[in-house]
PDB file of C-alpha atoms in Angstrom:
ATOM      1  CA  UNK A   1     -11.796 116.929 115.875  1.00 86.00           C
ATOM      2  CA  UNK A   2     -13.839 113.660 114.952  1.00 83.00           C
ATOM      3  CA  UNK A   3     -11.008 112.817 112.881  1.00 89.00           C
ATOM      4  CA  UNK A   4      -8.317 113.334 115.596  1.00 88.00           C
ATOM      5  CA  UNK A   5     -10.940 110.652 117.922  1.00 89.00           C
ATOM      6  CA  UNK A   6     -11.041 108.293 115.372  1.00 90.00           C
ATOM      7  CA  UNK A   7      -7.133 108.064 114.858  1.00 89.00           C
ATOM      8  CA  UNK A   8      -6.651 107.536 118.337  1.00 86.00           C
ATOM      9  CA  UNK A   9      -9.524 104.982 118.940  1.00 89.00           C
ATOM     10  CA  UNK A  10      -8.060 103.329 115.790  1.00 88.00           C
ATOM     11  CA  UNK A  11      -4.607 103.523 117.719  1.00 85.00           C
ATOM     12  CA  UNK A  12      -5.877 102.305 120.709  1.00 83.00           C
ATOM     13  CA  UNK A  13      -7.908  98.981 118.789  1.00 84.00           C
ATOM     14  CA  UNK A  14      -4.594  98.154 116.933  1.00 85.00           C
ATOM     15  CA  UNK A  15      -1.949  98.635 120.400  1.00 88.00           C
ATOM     16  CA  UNK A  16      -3.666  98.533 123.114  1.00 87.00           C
ATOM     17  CA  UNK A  17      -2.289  95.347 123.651  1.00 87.00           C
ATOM     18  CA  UNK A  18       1.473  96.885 123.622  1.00 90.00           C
ATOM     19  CA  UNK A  19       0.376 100.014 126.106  1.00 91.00           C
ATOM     20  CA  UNK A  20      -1.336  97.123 128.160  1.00 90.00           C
ATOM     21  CA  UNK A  21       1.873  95.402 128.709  1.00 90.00           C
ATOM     22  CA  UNK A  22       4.084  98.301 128.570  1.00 93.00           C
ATOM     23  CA  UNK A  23       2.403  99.945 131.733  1.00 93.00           C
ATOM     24  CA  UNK A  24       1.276  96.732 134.235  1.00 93.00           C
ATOM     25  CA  UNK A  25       3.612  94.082 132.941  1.00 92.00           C
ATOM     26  CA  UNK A  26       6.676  96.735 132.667  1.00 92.00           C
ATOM     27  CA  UNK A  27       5.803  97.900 136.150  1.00 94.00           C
ATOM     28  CA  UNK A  28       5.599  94.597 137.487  1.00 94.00           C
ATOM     29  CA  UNK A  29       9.213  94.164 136.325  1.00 92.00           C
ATOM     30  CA  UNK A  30      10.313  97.113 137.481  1.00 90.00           C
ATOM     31  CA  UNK A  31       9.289  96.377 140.808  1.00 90.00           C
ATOM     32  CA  UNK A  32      11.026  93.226 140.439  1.00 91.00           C
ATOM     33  CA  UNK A  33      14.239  94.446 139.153  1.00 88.00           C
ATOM     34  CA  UNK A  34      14.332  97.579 141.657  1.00 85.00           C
ATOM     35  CA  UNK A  35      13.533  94.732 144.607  1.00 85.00           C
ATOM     36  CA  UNK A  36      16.150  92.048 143.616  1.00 86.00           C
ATOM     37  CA  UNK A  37      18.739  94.451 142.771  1.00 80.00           C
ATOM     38  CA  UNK A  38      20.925  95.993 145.350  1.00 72.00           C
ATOM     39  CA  UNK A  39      22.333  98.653 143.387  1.00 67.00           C
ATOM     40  CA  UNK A  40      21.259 102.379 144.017  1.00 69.00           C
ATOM     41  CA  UNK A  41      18.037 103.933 142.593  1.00 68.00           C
ATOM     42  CA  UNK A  42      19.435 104.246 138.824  1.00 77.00           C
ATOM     43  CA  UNK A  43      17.280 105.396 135.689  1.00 81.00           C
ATOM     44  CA  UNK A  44      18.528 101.985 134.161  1.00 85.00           C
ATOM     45  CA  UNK A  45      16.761 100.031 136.203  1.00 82.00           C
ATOM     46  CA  UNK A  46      13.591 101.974 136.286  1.00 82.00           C
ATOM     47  CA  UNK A  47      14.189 102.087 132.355  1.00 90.00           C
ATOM     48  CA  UNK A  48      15.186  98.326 132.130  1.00 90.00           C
ATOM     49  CA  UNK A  49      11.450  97.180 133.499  1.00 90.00           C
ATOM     50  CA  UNK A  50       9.592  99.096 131.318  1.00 93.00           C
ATOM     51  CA  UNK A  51      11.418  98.256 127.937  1.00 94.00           C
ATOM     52  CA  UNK A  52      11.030  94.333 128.907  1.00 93.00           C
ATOM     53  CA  UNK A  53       7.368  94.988 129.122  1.00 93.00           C
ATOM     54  CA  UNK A  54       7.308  96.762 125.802  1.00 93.00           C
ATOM     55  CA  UNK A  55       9.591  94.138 124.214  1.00 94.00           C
ATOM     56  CA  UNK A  56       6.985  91.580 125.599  1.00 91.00           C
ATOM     57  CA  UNK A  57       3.597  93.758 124.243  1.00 91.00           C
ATOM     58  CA  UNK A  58       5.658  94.132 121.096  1.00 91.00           C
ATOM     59  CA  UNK A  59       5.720  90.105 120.963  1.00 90.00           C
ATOM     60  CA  UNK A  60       2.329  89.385 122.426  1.00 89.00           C
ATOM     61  CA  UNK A  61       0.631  91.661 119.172  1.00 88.00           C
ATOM     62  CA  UNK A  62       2.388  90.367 117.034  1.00 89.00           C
ATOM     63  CA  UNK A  63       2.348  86.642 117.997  1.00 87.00           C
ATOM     64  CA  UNK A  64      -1.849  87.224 118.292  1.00 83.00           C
ATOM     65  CA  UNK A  65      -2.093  86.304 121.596  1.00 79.00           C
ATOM     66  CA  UNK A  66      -5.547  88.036 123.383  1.00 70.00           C
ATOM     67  CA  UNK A  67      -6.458  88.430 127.189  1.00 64.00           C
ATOM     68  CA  UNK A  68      -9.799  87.272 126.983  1.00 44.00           C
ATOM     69  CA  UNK A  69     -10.943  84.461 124.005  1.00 34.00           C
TER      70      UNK A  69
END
């Protein structure tokens, strides 16, 4: 069990950055997207916002950037 904690706080230390931006920034987009766009409710759209803010967590770890210097 210890070694099943230490994995995930070792997961967490390494990408929380990516979960970070995956849940606010991807729901931020999707708000946008589902707002600007007239189309129906579609699972592409809801999709859509939260791959751009895993693409962007993806790029923020591995471009080093941190929240608080």
């Amino acid at each position: 069990m210890a070694k099943l904690i230490e994995s995930f706080t070792n997961h967490l230390t390494n990408w929380g950055l990516v979960w970070f931006c995956f849940i606010f920034w991807g729901s931020i987009f999707n708000a946008i997207l589902v707002n600007t766009l007239n189309f129906e409710s579609s699972n592409i759209i809801y999709f859509s916002g939260y791959a751009l803010g895993l693409i962007f967590g993806i790029f923020a770890k591995y471009k080093n950037w941190g929240w608080v210097n």
